[in-house]
Short mmCIF file of C-alpha atoms and ligand atoms in Angstrom, two decimals:
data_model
loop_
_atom_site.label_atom_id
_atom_site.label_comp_id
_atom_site.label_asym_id
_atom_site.label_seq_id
_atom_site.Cartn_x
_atom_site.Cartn_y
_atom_site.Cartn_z
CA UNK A 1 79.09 122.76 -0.38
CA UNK A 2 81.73 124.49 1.94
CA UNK A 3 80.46 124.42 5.51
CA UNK A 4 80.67 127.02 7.78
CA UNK A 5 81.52 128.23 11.57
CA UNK A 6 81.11 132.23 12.25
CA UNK A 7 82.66 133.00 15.73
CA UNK A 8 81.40 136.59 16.52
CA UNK A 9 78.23 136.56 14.00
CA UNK A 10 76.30 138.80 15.59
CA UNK A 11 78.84 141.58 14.49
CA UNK A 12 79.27 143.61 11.86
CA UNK A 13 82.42 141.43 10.14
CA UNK A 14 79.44 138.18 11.00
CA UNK A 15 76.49 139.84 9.98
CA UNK A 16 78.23 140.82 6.20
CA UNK A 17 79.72 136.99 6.13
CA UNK A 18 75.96 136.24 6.51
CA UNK A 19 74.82 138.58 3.87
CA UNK A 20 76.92 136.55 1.36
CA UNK A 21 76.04 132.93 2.49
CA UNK A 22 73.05 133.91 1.94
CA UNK A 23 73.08 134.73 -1.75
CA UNK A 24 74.84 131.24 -2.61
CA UNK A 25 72.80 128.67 -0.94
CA UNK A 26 74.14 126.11 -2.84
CA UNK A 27 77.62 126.64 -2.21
CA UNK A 28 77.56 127.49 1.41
CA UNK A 29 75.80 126.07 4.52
CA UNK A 30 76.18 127.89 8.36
CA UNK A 31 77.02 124.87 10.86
CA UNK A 32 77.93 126.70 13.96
CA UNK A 33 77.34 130.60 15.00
CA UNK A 34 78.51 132.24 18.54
CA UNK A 35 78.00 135.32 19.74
CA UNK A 36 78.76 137.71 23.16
CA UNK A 37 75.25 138.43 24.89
CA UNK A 38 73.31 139.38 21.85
CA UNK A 39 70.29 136.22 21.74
CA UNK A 40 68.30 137.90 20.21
CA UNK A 41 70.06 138.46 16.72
CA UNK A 42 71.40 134.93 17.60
CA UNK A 43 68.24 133.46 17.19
CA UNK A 44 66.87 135.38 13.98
CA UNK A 45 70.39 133.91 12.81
CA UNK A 46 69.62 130.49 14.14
CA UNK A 47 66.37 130.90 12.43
CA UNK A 48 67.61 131.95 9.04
CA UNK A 49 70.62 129.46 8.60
CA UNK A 50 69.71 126.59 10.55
CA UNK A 51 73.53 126.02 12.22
CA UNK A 52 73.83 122.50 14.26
CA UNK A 53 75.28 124.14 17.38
CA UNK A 54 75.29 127.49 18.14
CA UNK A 55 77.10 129.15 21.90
CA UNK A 56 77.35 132.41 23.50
CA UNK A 57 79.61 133.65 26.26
CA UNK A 58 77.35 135.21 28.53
CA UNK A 59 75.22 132.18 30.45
CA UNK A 60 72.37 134.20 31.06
CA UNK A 61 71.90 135.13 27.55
CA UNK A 62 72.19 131.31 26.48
CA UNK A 63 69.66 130.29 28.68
CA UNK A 64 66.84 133.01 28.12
CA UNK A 65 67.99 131.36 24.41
CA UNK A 66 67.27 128.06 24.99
CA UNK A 67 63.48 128.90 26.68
CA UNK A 68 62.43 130.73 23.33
CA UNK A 69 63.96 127.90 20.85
CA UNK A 70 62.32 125.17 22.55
CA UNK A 71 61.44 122.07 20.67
CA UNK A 72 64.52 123.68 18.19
CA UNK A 73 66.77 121.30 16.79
CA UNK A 74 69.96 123.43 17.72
CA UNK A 75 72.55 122.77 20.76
CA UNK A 76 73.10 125.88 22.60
CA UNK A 77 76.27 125.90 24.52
CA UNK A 78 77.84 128.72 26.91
CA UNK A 79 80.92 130.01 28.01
CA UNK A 80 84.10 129.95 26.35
CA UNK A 81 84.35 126.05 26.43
CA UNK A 82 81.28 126.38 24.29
CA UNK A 83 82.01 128.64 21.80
CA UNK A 84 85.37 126.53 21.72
CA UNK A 85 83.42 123.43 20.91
CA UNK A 86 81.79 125.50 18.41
CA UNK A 87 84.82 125.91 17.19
CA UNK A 88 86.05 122.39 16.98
CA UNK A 89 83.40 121.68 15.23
CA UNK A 90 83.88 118.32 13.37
CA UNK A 91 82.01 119.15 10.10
CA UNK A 92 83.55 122.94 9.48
CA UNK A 93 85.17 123.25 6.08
CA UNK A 94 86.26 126.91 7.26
CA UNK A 95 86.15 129.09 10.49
CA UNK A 96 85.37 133.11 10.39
CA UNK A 97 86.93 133.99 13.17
CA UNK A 98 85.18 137.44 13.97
CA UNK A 99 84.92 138.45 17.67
CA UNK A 100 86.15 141.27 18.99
CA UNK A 101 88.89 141.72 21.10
CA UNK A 102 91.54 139.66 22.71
CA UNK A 103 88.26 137.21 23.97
CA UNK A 104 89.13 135.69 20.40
CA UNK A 105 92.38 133.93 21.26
CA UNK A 106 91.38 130.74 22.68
CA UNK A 107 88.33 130.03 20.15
CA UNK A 108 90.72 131.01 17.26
CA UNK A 109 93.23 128.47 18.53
CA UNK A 110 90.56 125.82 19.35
CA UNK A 111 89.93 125.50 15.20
CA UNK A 112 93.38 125.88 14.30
CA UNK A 113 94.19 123.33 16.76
CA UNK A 114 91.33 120.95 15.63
CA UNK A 115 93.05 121.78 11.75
CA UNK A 116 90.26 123.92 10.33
CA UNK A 117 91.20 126.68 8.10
CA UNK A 118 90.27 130.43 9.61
CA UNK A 119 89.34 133.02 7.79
CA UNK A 120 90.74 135.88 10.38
CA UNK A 121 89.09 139.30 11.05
CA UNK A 122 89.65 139.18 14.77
CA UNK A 123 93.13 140.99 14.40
CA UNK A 124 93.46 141.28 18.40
CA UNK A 125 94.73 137.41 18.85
CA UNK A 126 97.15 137.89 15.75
CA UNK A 127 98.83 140.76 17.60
CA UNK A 128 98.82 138.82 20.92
CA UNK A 129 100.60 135.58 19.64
CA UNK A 130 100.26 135.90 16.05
CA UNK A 131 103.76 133.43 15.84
CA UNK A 132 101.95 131.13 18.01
CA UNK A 133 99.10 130.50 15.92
CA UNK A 134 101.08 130.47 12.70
CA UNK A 135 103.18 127.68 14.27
CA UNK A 136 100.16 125.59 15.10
CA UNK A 137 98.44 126.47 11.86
CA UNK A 138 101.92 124.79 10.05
CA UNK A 139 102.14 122.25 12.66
CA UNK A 140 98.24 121.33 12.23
CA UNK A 141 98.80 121.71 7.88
CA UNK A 142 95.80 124.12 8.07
CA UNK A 143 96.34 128.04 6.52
CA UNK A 144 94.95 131.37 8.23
CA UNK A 145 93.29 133.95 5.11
CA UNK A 146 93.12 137.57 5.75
CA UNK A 147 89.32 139.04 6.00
CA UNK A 148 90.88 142.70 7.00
CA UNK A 149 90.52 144.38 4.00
CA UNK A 150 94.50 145.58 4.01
CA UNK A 151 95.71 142.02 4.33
CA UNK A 152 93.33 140.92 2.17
CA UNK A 153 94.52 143.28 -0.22
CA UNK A 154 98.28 142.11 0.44
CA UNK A 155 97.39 138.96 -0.04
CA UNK A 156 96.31 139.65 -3.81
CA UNK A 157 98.62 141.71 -4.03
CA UNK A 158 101.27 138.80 -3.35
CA UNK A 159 99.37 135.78 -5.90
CA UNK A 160 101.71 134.56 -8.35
CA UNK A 161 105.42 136.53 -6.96
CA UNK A 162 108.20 135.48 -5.13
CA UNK A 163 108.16 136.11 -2.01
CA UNK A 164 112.04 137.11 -1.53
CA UNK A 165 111.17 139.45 -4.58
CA UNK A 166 109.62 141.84 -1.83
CA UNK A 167 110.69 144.88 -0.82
CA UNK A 168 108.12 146.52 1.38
CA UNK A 169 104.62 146.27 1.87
CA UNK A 170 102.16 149.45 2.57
CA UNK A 171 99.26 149.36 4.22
CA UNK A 172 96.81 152.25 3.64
CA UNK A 173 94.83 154.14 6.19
CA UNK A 174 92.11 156.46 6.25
CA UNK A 175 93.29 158.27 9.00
CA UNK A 176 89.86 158.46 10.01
CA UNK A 177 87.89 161.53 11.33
CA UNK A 178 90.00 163.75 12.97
CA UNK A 179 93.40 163.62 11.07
CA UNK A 180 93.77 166.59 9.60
CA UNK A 181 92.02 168.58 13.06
CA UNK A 182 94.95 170.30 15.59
CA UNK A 183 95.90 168.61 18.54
CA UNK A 184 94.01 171.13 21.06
CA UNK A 185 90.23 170.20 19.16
CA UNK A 186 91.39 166.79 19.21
CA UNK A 187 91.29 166.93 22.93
CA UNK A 188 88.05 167.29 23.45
CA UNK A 189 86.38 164.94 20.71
CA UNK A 190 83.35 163.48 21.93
CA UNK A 191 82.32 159.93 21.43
CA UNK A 192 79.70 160.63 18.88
CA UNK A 193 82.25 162.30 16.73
CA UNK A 194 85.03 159.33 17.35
CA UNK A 195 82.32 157.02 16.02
CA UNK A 196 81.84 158.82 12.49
CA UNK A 197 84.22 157.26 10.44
CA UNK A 198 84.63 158.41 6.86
CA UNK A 199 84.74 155.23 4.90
CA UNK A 200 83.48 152.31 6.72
CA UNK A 201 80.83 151.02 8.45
CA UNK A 202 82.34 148.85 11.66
CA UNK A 203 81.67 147.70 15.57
CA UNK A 204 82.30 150.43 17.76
CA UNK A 205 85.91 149.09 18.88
CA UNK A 206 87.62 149.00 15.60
CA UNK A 207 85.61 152.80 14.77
CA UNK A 208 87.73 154.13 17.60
CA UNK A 209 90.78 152.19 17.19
CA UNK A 210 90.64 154.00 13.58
CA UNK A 211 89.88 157.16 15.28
CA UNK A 212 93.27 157.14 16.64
CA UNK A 213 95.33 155.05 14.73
CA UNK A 214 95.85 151.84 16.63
CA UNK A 215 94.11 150.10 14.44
CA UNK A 216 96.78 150.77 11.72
CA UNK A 217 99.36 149.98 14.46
CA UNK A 218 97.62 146.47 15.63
CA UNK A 219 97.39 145.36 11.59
CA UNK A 220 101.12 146.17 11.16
CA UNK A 221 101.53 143.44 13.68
CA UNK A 222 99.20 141.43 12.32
CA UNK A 223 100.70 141.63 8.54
CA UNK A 224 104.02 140.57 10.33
CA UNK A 225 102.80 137.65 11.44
CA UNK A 226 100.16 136.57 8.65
CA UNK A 227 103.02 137.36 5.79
CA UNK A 228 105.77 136.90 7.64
CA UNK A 229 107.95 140.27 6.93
CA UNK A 230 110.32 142.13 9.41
CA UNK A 231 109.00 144.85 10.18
CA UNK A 232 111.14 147.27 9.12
CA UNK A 233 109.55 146.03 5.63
CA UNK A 234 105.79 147.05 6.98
CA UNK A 235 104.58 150.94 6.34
CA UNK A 236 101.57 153.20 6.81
CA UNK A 237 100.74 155.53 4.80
CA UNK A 238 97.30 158.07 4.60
CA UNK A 239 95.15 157.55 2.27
CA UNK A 240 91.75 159.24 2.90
CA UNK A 241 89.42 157.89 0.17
CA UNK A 242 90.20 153.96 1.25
CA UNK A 243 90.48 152.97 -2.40
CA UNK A 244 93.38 151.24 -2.23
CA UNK A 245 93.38 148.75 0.41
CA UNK A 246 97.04 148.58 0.36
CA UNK A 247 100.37 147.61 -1.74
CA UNK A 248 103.21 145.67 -2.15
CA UNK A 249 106.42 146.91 -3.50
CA UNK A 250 108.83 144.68 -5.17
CA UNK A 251 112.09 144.87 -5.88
CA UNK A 252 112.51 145.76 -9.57
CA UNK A 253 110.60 148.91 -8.64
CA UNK A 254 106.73 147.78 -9.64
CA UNK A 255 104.25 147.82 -7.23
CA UNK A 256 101.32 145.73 -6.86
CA UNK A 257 97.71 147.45 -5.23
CA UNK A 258 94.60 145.95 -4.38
CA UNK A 259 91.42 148.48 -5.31
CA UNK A 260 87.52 148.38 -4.56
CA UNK A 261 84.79 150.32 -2.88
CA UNK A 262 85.09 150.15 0.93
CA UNK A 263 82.94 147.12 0.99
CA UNK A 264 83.81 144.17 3.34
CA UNK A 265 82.09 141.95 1.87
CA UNK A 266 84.91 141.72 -0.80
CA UNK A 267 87.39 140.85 1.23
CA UNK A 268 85.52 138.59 3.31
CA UNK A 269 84.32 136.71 -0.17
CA UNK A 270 87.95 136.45 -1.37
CA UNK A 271 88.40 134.59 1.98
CA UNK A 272 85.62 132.17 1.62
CA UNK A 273 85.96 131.34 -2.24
CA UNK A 274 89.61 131.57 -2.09
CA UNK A 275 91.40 131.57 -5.12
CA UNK A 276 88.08 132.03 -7.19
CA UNK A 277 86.14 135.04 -6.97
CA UNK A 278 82.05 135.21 -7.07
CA UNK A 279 79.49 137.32 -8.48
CA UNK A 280 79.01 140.07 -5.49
CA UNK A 281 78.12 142.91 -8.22
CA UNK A 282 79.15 145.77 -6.23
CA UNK A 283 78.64 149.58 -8.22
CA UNK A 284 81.58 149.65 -10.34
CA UNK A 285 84.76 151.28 -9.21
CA UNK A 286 84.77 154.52 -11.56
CA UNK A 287 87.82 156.08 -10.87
CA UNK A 288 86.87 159.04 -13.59
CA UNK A 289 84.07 160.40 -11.30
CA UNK A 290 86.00 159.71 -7.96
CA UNK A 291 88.96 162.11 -9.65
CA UNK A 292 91.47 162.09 -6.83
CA UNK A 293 93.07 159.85 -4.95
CA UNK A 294 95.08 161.65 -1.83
CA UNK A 295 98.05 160.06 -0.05
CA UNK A 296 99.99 161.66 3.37
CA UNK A 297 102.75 160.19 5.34
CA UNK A 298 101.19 159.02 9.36
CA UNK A 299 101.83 161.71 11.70
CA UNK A 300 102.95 159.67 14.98
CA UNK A 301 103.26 162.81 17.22
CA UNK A 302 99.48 163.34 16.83
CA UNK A 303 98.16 160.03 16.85
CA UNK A 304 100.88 158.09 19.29
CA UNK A 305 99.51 154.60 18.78
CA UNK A 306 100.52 153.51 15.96
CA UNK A 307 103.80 154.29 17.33
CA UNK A 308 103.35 152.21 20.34
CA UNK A 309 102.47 149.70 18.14
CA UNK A 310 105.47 149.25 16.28
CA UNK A 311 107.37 149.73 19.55
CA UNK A 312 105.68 146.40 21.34
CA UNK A 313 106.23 144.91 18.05
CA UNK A 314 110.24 145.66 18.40
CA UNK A 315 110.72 144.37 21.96
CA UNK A 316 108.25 141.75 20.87
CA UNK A 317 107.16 139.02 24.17
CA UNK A 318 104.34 139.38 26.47
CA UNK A 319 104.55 143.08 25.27
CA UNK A 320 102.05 143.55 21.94
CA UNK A 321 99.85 141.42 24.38
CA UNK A 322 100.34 144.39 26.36
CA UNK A 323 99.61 146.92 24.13
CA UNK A 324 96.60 145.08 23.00
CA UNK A 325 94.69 144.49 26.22
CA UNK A 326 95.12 148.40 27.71
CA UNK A 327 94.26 149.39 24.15
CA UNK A 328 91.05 147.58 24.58
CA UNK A 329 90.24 148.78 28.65
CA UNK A 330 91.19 152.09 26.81
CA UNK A 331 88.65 152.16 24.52
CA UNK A 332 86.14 150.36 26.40
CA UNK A 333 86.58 153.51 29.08
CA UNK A 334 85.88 155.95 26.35
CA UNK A 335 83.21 154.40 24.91
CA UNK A 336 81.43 154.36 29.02
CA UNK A 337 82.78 158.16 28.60
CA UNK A 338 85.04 158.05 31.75
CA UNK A 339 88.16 159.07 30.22
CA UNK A 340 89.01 161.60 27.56
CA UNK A 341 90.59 160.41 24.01
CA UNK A 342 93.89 161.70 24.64
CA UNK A 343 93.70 159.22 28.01
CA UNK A 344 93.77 156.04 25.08
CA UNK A 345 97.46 156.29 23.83
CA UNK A 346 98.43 157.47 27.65
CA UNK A 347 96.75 154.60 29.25
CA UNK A 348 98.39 152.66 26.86
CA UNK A 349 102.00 154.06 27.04
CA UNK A 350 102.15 153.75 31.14
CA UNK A 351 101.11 150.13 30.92
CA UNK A 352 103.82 149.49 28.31
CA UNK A 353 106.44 150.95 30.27
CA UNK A 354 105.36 149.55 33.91
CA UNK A 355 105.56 146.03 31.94
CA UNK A 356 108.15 143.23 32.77
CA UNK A 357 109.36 141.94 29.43
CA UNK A 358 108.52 138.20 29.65
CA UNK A 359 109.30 135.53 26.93
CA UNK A 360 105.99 133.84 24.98
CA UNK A 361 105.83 130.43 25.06
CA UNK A 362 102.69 129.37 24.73
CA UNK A 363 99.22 130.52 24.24
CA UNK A 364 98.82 130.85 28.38
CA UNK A 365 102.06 133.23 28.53
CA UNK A 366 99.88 135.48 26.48
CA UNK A 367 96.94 135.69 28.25
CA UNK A 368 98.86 136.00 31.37
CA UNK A 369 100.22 139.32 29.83
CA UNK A 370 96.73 140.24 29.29
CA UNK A 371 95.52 139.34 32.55
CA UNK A 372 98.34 141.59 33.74
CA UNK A 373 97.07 144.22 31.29
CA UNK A 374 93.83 145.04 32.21
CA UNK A 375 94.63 145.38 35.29
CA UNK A 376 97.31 147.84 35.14
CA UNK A 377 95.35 149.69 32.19
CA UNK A 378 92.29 149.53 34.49
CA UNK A 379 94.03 150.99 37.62
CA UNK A 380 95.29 153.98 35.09
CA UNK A 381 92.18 154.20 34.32
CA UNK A 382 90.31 154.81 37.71
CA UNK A 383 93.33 157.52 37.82
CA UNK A 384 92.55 159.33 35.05
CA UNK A 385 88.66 159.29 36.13
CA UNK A 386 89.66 161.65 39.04
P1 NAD B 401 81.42 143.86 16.42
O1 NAD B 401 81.54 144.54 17.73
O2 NAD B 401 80.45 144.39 15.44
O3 NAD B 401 81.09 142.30 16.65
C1 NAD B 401 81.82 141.52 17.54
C2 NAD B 401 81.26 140.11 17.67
O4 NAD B 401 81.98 139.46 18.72
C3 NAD B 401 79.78 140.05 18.07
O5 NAD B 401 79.19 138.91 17.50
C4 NAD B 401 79.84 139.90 19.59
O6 NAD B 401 78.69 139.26 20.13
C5 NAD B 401 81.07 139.02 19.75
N1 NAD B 401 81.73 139.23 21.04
C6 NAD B 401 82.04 140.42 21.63
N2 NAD B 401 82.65 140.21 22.82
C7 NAD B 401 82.75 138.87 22.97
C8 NAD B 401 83.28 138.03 23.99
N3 NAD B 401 83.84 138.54 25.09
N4 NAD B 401 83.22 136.69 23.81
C9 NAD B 401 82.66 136.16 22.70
N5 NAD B 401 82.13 136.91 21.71
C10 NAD B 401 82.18 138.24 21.84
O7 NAD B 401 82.89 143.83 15.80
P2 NAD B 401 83.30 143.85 14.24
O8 NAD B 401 83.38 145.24 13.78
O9 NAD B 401 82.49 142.85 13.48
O10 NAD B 401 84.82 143.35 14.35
C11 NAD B 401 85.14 142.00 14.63
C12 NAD B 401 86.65 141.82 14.42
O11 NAD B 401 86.96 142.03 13.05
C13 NAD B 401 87.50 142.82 15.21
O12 NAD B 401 88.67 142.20 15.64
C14 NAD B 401 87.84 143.89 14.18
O13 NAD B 401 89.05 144.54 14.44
C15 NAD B 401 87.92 143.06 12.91
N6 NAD B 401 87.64 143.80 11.67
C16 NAD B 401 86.43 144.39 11.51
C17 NAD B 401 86.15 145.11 10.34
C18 NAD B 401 84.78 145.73 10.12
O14 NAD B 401 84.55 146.26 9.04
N7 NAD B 401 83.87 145.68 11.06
C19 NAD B 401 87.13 145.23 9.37
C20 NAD B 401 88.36 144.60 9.56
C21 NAD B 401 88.61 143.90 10.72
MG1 MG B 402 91.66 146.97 8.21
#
């Protein structure tokens, strides 16, 4: 029996991590859930899997919580100190770590610093102070697994080579819905169309961050830091029908690919099973009837961020911190519809540049970058409103 922590269950990365516990019952028992402000689902959850110790960040939502599960045998905690204990948790075989968002970094780091192994979706702390948390991971002898599907796919892509025997490694995107539309329709996308995304169904942050590329640019960082590869070794390429969750390229010429339906739960039951595989049953994959597979180069004059994403990753420091946190005011504007989507990579550019490089030391140097951050990318913002 493997027990289990899900920071962020509530979401859609928690709620398919769910799904799966749920069909092995045997194998897998839920010891600790957080959420943001959602009680509600919390407490269906609660009610389902019976965790020990559950938290969310918003106080008011923990304690309209606590009045409905009365007589309950579950701790509710608040706050981030809460879902940090949550965390810590002393029984946790494995961590999901599956918030959204920068608000990750310090829960992440609580169970890699209390030497639990994470299973990582939350890609925003990884681009932050991915080196950090590697370092503590070594220092603690715990490992971090890949849930996004690309690194997950890199990953099993990399079981069983050499490591110096690679080349390059490619991540695939789908370029999502407005990559092949000109740069004047672009301009005016609405929110309801930014949402749509071809292949997958996701939270509304990582839709948009797909919707214009930075979500391609924040996992290059990330596979930098989970695999450990220069960057100059890390590229993009289109690939519409997300098929191939991405490759790695050796140097004898062969190249290995990871392939499935656009299914998360794959990925995310590599990560909790890891190295054997369970009985999910998806539809199988029948290439005949799909027919095509299409592949384009990124176009980085059209969708900037992915651009500015390998630039932060360059001058490295306080900078992909940087990138990350007015990436996420960004978004977070569109989404309230107070900016237009061509105000995301601008928003995110101006910040950049107005930016004193600063070293990263530790964990606080990074969140002092995004501190900094938001409120640059906020002020820009505000601007832009007018
Ligand atoms: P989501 O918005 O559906 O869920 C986010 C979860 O985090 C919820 O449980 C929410 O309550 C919690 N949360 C939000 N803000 C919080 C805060 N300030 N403090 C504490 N908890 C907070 O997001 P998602 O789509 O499940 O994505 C989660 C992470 O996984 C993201 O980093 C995303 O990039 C990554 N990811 C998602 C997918 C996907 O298919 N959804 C795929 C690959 C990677
Ligand atoms: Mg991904």
């Amino acid at each position: 029996m493997k027990n289990i922590v899900i920071l962020g269950s509530t979401g859609s990365i928690g709620a398919s991590t769910l799904d799966i516990v749920s069909r092995f019952p045997d194998q897998f028992s839920i010891v600790g859930l957080t959420a943001g402000q959602n009680d509600v689902k919390l407490e269906e959850q609660i009610r389902t899997f019976k965790p020990q110790v559950v938290a969310l960040s918003s106080q008011t939502a923990a304690d309209a919580l606590r009045v409905r599960l009365n007589g309950h045998p579950v701790e509710v905690l608040d706050g981030e100190e809460g879902l940090c204990a949550v965390a810590r948790h002393t029984e946790c075989d494995l961590v999901i770590s599956a918030i959204v968002g920068g608000a990750g970094l310090t829960p992440t780091m609580a169970a890699i610093r209390a030497g639990h192994k994470v299973a990582l979706a939350n890609k925003e702390p990884m681009v932050m102070a991915g080196h950090l948390m590697q370092e503590e991971a070594h220092k603690q002898g715990t490992r971090i697994f890949p849930i996004d599907s690309e690194h997950s796919a890199v990953f099993q892509s990399l079981e069983g080579h050499r490591r110096e025997d690679v080349r390059r490694i490619v991540l695939t995107a789908s370029g999502g819905p407005f990559w092949d539309w000109p740069l004047d329709k672009i301009k005016n996308v609405t929110i309801e169309q930014a949402l749509k995304h071809p292949n997958w169904e996701m939270g509304a942050k990582i839709t948009i961050d797909s919707a214009t590329l930075m979500n391609k640019g924040l996992e290059v960082i990330e596979a930098r830091w989970l695999f450990d590869i220069p960057p100059a070794q890390i590229n993009i390429v289109i690939h519409r029908e997300s098929i191939i969750h991405s490759l790695v390229e050796y140097r004898d010429g062969s190249v290995m690919a990871q392939l499935g339906l656009p299914d998360m739960r794959t990925p995310i039951s590599y990560a909790l099973n890891y190295p054997n595989r369970v009985p999910l049953d998806p539809p199988l994959l029948d290439l005949g009837t799909i027919g095509q597979l299409n592949f384009a180069p990124p176009d980085f004059e059209k969708f900037p961020c992915a651009q500015l994403a390998y630039d932060a990753l360059a001058e490295g420091g306080g900078l992909p911190a940087t990138l990350n946190a007015a990436n996420e005011v960004a978004v977070q504007a569109f989404l309230e519809k107070t900016i237009s989507f061509l105000d995301i990579p601008k928003i995110i550019e101006e910040t950049m540049t107005a930016y004193t490089p600063r070293e990263l030391r530790s964990v606080e140097d990074a969140l002092e970058a995004d501190r900094w951050a938001r409120e640059k990318a906020s002020m820009l913002r505000n601007v832009a409103v007018k």
